[in-house]
PDB file of N, CA, C and O in Angstrom:
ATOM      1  N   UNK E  13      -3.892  17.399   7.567  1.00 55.00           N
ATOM      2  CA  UNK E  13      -5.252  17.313   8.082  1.00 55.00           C
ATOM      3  C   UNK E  13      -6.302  17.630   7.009  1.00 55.00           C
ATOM      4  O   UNK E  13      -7.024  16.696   6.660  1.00 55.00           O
ATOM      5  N   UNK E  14      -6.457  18.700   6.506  1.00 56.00           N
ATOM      6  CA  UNK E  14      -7.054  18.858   5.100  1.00 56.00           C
ATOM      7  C   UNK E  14      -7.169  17.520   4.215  1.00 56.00           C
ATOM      8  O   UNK E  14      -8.120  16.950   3.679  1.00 56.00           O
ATOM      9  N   UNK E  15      -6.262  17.353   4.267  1.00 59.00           N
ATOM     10  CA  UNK E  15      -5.837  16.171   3.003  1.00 59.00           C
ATOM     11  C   UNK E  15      -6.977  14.789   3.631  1.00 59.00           C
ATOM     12  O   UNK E  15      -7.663  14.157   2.826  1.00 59.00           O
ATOM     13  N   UNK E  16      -7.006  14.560   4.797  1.00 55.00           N
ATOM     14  CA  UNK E  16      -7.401  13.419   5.559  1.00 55.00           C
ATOM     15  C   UNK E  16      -8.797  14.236   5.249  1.00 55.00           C
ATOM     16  O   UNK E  16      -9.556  13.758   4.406  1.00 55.00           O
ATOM     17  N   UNK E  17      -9.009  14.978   5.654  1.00 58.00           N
ATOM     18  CA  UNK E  17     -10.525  15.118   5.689  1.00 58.00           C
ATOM     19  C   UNK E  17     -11.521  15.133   4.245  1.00 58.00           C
ATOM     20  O   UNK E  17     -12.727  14.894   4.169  1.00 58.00           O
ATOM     21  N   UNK E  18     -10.341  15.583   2.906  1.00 57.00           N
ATOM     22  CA  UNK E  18     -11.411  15.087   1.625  1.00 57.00           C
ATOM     23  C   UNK E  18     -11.137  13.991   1.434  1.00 57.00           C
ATOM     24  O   UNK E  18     -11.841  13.557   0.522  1.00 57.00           O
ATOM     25  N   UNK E  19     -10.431  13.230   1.832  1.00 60.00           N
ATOM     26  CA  UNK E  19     -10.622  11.575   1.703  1.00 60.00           C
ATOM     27  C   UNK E  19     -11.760  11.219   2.192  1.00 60.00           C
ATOM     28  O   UNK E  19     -12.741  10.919   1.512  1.00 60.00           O
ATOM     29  N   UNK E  20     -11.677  11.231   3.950  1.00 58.00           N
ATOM     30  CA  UNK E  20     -12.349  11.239   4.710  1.00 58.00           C
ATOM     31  C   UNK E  20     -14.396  11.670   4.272  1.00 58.00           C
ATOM     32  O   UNK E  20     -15.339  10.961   4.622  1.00 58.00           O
ATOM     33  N   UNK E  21     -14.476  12.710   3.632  1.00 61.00           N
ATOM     34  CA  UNK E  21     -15.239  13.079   3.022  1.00 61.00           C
ATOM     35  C   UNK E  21     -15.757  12.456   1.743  1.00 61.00           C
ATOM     36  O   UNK E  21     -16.983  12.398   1.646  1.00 61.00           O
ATOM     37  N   UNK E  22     -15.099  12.026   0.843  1.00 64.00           N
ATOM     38  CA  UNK E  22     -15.071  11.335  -0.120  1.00 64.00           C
ATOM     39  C   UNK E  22     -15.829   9.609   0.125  1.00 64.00           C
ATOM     40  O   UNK E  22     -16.416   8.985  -0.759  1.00 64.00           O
ATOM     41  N   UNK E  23     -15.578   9.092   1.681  1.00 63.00           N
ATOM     42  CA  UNK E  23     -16.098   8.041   2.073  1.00 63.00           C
ATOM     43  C   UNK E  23     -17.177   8.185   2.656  1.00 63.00           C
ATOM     44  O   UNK E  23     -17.431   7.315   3.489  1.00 63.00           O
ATOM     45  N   UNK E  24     -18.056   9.137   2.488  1.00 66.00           N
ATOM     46  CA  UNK E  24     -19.344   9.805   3.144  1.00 66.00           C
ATOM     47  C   UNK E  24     -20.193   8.942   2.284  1.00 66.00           C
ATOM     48  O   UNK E  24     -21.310   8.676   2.727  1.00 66.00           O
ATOM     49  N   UNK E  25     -19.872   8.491   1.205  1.00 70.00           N
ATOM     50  CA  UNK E  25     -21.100   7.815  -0.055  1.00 70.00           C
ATOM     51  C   UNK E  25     -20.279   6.446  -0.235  1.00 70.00           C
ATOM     52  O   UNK E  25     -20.456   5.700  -1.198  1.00 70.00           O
ATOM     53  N   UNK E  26     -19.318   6.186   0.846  1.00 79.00           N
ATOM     54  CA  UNK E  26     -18.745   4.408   0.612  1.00 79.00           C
ATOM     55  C   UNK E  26     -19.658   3.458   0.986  1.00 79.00           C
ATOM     56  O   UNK E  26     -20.532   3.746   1.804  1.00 79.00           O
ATOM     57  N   UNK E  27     -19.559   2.117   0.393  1.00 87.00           N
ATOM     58  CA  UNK E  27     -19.881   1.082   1.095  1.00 87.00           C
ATOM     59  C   UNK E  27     -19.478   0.624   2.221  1.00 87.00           C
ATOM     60  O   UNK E  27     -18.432   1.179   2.561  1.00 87.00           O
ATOM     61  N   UNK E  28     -20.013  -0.494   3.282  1.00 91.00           N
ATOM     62  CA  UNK E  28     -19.151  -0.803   4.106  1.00 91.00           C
ATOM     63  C   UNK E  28     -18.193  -1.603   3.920  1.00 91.00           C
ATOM     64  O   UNK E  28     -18.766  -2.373   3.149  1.00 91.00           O
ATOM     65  N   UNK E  29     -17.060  -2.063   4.044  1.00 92.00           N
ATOM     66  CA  UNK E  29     -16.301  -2.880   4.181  1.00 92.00           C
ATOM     67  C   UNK E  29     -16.818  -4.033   3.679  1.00 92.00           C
ATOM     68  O   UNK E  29     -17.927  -4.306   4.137  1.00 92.00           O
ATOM     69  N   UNK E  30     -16.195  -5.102   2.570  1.00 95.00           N
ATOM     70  CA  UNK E  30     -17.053  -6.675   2.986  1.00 95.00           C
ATOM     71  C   UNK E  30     -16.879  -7.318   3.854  1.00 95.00           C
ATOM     72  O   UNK E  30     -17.776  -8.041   4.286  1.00 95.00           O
ATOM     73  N   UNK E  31     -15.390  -7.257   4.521  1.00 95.00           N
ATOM     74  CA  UNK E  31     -15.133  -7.990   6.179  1.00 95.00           C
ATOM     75  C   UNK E  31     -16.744  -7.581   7.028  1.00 95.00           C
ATOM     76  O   UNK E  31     -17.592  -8.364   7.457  1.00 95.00           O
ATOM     77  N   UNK E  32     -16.731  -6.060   7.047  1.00 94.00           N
ATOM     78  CA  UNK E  32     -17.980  -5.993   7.790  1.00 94.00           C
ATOM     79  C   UNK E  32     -19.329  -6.627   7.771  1.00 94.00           C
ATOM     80  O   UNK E  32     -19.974  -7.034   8.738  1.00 94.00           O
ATOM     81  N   UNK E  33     -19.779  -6.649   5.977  1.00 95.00           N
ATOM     82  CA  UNK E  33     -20.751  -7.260   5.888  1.00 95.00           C
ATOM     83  C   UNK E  33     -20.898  -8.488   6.087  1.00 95.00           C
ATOM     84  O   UNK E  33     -21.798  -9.064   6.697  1.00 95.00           O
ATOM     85  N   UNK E  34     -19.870  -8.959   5.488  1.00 96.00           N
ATOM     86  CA  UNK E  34     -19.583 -10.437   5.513  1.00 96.00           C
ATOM     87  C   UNK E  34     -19.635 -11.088   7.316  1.00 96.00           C
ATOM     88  O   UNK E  34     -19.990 -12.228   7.613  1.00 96.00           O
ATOM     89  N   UNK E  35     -19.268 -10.216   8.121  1.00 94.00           N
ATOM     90  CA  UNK E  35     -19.125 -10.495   9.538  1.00 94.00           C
ATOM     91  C   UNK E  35     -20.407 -10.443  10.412  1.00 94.00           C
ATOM     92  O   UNK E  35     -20.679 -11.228  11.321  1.00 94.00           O
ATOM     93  N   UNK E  36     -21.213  -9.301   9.951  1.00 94.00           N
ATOM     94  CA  UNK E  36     -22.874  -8.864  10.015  1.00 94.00           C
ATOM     95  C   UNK E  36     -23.282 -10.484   9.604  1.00 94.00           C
ATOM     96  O   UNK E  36     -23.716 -11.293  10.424  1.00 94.00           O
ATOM     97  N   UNK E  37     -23.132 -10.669   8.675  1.00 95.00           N
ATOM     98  CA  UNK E  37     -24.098 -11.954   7.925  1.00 95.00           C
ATOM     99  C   UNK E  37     -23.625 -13.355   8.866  1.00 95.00           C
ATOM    100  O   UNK E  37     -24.536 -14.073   9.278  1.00 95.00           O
ATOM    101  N   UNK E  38     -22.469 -13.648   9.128  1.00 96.00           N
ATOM    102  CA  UNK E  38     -22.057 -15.114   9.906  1.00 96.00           C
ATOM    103  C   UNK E  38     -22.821 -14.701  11.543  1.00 96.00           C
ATOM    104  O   UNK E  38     -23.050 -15.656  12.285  1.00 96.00           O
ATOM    105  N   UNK E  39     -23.131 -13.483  11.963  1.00 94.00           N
ATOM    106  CA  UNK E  39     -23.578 -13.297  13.425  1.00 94.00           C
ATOM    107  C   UNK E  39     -24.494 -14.014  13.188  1.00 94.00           C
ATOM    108  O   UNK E  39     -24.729 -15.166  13.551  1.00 94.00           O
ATOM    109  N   UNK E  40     -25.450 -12.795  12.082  1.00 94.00           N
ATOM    110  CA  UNK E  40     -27.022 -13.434  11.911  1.00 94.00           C
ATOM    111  C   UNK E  40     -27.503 -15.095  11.847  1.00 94.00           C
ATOM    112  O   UNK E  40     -28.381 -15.761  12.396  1.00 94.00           O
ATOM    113  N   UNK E  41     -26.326 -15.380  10.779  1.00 96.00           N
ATOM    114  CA  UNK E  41     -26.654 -17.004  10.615  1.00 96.00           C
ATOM    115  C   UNK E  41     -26.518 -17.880  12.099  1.00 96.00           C
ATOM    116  O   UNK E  41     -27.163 -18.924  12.199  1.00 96.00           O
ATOM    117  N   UNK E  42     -25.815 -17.502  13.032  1.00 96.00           N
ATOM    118  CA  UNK E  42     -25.353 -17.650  14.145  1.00 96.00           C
ATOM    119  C   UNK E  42     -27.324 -17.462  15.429  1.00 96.00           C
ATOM    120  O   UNK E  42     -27.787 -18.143  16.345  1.00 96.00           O
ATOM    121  N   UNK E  43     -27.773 -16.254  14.733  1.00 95.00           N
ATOM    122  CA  UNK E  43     -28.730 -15.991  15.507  1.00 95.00           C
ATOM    123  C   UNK E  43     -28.468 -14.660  16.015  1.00 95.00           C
ATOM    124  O   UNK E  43     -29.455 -14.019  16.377  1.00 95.00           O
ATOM    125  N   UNK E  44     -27.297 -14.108  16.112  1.00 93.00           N
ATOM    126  CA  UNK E  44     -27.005 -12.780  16.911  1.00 93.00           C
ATOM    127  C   UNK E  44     -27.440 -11.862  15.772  1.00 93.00           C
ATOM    128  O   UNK E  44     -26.567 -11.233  15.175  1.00 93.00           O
ATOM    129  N   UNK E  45     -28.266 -11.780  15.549  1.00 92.00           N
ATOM    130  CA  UNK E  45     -28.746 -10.207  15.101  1.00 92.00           C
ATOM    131  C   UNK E  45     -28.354  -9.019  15.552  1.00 92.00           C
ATOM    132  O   UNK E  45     -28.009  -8.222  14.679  1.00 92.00           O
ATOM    133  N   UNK E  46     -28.308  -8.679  16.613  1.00 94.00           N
ATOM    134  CA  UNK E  46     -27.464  -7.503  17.340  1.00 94.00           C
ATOM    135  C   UNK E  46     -26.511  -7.562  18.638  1.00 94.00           C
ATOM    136  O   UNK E  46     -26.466  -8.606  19.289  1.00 94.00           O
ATOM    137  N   UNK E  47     -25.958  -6.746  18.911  1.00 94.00           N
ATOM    138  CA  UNK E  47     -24.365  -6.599  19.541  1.00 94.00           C
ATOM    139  C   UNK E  47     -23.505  -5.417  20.059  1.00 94.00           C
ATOM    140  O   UNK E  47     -23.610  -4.292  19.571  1.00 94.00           O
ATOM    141  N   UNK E  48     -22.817  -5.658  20.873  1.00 96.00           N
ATOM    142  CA  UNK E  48     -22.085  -4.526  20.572  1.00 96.00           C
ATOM    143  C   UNK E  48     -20.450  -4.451  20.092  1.00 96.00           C
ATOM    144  O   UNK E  48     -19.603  -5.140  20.661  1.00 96.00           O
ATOM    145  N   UNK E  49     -20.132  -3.571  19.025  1.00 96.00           N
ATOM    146  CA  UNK E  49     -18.620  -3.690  18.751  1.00 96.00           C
ATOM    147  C   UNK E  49     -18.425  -2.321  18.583  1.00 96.00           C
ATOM    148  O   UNK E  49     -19.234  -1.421  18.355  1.00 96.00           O
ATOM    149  N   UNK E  50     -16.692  -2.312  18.801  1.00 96.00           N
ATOM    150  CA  UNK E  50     -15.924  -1.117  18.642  1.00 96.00           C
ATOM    151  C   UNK E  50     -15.167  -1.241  17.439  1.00 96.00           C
ATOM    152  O   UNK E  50     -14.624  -2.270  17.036  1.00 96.00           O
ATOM    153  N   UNK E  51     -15.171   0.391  16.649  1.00 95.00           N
ATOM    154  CA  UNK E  51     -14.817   0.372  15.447  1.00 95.00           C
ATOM    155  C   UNK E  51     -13.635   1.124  15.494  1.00 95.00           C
ATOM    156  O   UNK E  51     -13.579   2.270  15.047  1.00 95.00           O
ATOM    157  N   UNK E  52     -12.409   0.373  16.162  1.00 94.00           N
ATOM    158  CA  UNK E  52     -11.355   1.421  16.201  1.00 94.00           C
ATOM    159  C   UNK E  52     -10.336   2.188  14.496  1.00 94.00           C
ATOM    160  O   UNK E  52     -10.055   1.508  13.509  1.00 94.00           O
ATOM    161  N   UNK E  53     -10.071   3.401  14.644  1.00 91.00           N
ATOM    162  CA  UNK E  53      -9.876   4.084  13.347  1.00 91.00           C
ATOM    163  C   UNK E  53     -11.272   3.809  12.428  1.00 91.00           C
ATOM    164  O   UNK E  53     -11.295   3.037  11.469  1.00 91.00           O
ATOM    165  N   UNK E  54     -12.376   4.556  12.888  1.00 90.00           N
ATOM    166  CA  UNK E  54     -13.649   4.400  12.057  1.00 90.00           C
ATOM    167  C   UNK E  54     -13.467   5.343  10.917  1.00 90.00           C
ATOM    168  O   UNK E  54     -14.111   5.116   9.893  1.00 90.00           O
ATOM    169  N   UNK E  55     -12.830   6.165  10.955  1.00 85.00           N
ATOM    170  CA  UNK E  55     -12.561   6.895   9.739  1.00 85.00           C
ATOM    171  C   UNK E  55     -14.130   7.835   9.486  1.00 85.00           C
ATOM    172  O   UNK E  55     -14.605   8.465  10.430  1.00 85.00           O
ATOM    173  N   UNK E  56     -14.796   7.818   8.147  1.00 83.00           N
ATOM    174  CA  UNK E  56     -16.320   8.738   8.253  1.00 83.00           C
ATOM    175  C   UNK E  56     -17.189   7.727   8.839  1.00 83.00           C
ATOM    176  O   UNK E  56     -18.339   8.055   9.133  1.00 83.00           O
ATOM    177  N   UNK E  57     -16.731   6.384   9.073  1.00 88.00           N
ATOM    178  CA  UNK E  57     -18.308   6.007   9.886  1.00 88.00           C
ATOM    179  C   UNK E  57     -18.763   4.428   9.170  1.00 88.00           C
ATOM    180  O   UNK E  57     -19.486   3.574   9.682  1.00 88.00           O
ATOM    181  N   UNK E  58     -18.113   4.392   7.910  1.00 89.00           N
ATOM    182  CA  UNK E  58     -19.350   3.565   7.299  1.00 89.00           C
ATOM    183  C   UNK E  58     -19.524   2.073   7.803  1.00 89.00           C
ATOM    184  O   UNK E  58     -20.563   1.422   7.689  1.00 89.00           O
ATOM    185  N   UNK E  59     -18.400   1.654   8.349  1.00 94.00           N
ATOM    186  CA  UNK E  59     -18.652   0.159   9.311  1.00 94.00           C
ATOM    187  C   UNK E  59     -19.978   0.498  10.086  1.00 94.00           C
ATOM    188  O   UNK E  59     -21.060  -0.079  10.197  1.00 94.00           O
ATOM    189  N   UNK E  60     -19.229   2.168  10.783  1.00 93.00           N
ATOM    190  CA  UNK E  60     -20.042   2.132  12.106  1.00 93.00           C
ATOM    191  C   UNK E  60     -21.618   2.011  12.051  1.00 93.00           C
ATOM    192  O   UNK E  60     -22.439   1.367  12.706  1.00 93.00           O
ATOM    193  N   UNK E  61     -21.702   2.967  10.915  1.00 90.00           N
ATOM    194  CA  UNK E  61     -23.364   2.959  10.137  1.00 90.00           C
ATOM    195  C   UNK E  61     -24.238   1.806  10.003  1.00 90.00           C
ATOM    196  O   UNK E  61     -25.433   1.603  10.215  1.00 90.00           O
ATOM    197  N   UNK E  62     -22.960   0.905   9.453  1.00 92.00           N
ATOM    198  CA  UNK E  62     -23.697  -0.318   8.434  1.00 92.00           C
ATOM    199  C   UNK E  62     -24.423  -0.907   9.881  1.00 92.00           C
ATOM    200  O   UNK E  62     -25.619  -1.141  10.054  1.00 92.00           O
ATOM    201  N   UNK E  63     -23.225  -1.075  10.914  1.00 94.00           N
ATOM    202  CA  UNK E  63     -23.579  -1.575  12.100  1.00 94.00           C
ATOM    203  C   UNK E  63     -24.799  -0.907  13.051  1.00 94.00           C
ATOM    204  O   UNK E  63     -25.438  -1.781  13.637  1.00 94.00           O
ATOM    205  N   UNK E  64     -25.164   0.207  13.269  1.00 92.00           N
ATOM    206  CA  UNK E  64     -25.712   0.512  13.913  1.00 92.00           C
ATOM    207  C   UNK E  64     -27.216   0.732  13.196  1.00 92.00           C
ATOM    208  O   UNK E  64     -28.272   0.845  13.818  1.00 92.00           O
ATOM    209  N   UNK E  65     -27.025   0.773  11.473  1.00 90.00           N
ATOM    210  CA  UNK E  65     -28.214   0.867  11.383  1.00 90.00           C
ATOM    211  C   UNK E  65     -28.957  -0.751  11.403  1.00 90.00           C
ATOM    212  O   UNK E  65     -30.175  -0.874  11.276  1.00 90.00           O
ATOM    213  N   UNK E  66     -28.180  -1.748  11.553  1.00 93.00           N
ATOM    214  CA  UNK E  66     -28.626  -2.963  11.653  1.00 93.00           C
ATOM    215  C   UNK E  66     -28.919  -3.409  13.400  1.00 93.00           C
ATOM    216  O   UNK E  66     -28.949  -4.597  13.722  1.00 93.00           O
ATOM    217  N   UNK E  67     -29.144  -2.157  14.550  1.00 94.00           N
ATOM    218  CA  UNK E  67     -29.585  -2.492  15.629  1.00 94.00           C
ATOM    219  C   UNK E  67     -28.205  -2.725  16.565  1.00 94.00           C
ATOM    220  O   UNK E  67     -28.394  -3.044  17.739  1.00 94.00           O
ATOM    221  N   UNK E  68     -27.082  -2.603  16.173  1.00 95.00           N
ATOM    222  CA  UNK E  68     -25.538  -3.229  17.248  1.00 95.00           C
ATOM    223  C   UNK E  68     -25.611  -1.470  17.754  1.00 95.00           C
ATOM    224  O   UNK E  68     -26.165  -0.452  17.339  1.00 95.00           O
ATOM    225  N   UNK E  69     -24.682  -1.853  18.904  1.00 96.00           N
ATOM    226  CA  UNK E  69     -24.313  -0.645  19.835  1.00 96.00           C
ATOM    227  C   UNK E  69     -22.643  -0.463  19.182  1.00 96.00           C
ATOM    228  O   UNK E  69     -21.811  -1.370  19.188  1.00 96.00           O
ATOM    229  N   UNK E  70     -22.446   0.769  18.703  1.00 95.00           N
ATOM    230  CA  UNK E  70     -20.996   0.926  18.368  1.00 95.00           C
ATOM    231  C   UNK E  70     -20.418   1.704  19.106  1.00 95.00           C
ATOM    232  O   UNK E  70     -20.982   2.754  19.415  1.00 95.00           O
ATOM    233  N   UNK E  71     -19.076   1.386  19.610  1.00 96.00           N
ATOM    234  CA  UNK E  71     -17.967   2.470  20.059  1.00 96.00           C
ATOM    235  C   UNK E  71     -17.123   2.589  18.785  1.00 96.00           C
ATOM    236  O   UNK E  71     -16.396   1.753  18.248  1.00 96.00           O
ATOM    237  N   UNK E  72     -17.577   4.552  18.260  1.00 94.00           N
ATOM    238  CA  UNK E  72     -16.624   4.531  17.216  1.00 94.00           C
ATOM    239  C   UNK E  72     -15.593   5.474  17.864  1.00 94.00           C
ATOM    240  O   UNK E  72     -15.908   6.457  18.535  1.00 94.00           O
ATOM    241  N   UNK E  73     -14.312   5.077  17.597  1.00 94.00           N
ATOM    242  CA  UNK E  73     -12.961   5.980  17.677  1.00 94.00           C
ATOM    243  C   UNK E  73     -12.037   6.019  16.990  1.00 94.00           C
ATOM    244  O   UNK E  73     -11.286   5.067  16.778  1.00 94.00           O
ATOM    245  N   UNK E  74     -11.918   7.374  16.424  1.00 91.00           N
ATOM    246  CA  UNK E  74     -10.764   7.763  15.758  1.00 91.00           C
ATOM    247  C   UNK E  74      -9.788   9.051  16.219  1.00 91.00           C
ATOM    248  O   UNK E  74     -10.184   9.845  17.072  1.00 91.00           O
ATOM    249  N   UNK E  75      -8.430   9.188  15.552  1.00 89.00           N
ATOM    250  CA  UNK E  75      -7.757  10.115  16.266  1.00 89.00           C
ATOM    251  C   UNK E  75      -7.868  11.318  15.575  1.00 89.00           C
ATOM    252  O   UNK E  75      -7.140  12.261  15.885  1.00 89.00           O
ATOM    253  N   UNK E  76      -8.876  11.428  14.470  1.00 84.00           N
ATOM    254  CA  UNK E  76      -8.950  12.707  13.945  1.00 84.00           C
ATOM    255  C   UNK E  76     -10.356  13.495  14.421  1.00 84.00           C
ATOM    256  O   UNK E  76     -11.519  13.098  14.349  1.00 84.00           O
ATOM    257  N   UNK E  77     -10.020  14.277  14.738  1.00 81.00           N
ATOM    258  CA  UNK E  77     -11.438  14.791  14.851  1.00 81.00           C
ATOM    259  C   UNK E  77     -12.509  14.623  14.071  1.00 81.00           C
ATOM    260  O   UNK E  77     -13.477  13.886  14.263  1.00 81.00           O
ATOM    261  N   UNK E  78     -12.213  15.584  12.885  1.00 83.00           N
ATOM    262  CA  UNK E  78     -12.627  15.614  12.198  1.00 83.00           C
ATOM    263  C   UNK E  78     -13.412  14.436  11.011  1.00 83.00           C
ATOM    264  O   UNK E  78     -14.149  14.571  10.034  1.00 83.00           O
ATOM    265  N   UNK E  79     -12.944  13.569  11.546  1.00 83.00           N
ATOM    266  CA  UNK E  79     -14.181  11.873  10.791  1.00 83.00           C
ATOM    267  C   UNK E  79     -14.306  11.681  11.744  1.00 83.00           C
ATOM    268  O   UNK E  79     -13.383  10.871  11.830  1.00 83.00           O
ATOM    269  N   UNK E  80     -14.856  11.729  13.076  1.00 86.00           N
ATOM    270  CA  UNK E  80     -15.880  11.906  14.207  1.00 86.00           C
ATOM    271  C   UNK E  80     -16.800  12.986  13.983  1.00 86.00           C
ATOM    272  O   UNK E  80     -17.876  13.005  14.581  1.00 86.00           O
ATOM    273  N   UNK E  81     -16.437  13.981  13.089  1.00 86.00           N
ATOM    274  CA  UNK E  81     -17.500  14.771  12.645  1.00 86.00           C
ATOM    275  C   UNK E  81     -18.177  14.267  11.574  1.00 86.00           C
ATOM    276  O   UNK E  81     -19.406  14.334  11.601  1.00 86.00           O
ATOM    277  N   UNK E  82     -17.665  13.809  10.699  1.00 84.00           N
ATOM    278  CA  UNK E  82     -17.972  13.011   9.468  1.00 84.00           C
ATOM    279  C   UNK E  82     -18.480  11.952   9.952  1.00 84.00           C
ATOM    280  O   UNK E  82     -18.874  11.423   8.913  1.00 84.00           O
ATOM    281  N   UNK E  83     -18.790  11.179  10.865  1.00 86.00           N
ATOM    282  CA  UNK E  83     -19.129  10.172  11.132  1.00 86.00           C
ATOM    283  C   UNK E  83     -20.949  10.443  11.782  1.00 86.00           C
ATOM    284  O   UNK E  83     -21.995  10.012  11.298  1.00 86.00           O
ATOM    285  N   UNK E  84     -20.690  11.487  13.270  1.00 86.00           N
ATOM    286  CA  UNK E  84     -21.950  12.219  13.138  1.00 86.00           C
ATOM    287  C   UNK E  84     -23.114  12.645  11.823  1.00 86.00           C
ATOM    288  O   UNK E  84     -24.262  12.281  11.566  1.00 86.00           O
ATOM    289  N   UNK E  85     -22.106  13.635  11.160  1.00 83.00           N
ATOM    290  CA  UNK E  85     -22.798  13.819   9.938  1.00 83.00           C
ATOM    291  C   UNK E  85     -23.826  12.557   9.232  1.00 83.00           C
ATOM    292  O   UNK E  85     -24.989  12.646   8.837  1.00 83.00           O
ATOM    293  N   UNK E  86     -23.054  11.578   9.250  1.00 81.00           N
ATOM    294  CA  UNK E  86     -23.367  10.853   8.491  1.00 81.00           C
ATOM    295  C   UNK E  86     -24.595   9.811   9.112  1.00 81.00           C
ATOM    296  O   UNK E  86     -25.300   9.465   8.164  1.00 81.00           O
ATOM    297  N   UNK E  87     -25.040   9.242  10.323  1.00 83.00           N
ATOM    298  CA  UNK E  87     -25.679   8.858  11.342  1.00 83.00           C
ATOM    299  C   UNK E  87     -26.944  10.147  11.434  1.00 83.00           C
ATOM    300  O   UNK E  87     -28.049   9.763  11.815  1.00 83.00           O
ATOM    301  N   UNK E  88     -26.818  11.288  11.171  1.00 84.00           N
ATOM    302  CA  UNK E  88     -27.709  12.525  11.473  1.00 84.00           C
ATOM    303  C   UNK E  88     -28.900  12.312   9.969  1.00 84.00           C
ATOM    304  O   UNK E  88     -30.131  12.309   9.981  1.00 84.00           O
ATOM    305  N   UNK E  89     -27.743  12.119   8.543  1.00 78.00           N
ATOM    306  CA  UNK E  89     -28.509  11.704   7.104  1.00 78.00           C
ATOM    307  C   UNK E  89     -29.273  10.762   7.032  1.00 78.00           C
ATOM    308  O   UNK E  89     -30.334  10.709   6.410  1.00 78.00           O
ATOM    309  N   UNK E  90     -28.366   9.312   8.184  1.00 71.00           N
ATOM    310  CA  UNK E  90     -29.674   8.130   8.145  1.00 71.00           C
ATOM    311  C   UNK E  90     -30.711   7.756   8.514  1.00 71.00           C
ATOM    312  O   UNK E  90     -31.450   6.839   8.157  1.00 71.00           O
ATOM    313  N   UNK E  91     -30.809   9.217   9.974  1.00 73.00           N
ATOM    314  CA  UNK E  91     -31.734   9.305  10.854  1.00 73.00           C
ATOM    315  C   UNK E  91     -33.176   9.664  10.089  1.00 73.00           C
ATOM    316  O   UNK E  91     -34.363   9.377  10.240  1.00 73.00           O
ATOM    317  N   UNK E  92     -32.231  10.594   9.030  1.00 67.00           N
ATOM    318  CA  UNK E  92     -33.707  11.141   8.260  1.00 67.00           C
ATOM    319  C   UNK E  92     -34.321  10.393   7.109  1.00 67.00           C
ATOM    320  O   UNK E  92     -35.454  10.592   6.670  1.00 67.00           O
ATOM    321  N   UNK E  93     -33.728   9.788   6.806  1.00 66.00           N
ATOM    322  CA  UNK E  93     -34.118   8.506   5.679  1.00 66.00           C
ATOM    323  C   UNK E  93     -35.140   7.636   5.615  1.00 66.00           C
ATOM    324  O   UNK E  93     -35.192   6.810   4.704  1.00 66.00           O
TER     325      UNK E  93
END
């Protein structure tokens, strides 16, 4: 668990995924600007972020606690931005 969480931690300053972005961008071209998706094993968040700070509704779930905390955390930093 330790071990998962400085990884986990370590992805606090990742990019998102390019599947993600890349998937963000074919909606838009599509017209769907926003949505809702589930980010199962979200790990610290950063799909979930990319997604939600672009207006989509996310269900994030993971089985660690602890990057559900990391994931908060991280949604709380963008709030203030």
């Amino acid at each position: 668990p330790r071990r998962l969480e400085c990884k986990a931690r370590e992805n606090l300053r990742a990019a998102p995924h390019a599947t993600t972005l890349d998937a963000i961008g074919r909606f838009a071209a599509e017209g769907r600007h926003t949505g809702a998706a589930i980010d199962l094993g979200c790990g610290s968040g950063r799909d979930t972020a990319a997604l939600a700070k672009r207006g989509w509704q996310v269900l994030a779930i993971d089985g660690h606690r602890g990057s559900l905390d990391l994931l908060r955390e991280r949604l709380t930093a963008r709030q203030s931005e």
